[in-house]
Steps between C-alpha positions, in 0.01 A plus 500: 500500500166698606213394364296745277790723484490607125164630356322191336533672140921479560528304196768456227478763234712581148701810446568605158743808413315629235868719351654116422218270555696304768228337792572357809227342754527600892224503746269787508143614656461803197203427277443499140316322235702448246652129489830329324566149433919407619552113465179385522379709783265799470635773773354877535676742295625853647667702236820718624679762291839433638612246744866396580581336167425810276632782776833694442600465789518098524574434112770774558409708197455799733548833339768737589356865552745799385506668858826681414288685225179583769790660735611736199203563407368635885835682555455690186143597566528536896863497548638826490211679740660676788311404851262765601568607855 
């Protein structure tokens, strides 16, 4: 492998969903100062909203959206309007 390929701050940083308070470590060059303690071992902290263990779309919770009731409600309000020529 090259040498001096990743930046020098590439460095192994925590995740933590803040929706279900699940954290995960990975390798990262983002900066913060906040700090957590997992097994003995103090890693930076990055704080995420929604990652891949609280997201519809991968717990598949994902809600169902009532498109059958948008159509109705278009044709009724533009439905019926003759094209003008």
């Amino acid at each position: 492998m090259k040498k001096n390929l990743h930046p020098a701050s590439y460095r192994q940083v925590a995740f933590k969903d803040m929706s279900n308070e699940e954290t995960f470590i990975s390798r990262s060059t983002i900066h913060t100062k906040e700090t957590v303690d997992i097994d003995g071992v103090t890693y930076p902290l990055i704080k995420l909203e929604i990652s891949n263990t609280s997201h519809p779309f991968y717990t598949g919770k994902a809600k169902l959206v009532d498109t059958a009731g948008r159509v109705d409600k278009f044709m009724s309000r533009y439905g019926n309007r003759k094209k003008a020529l």
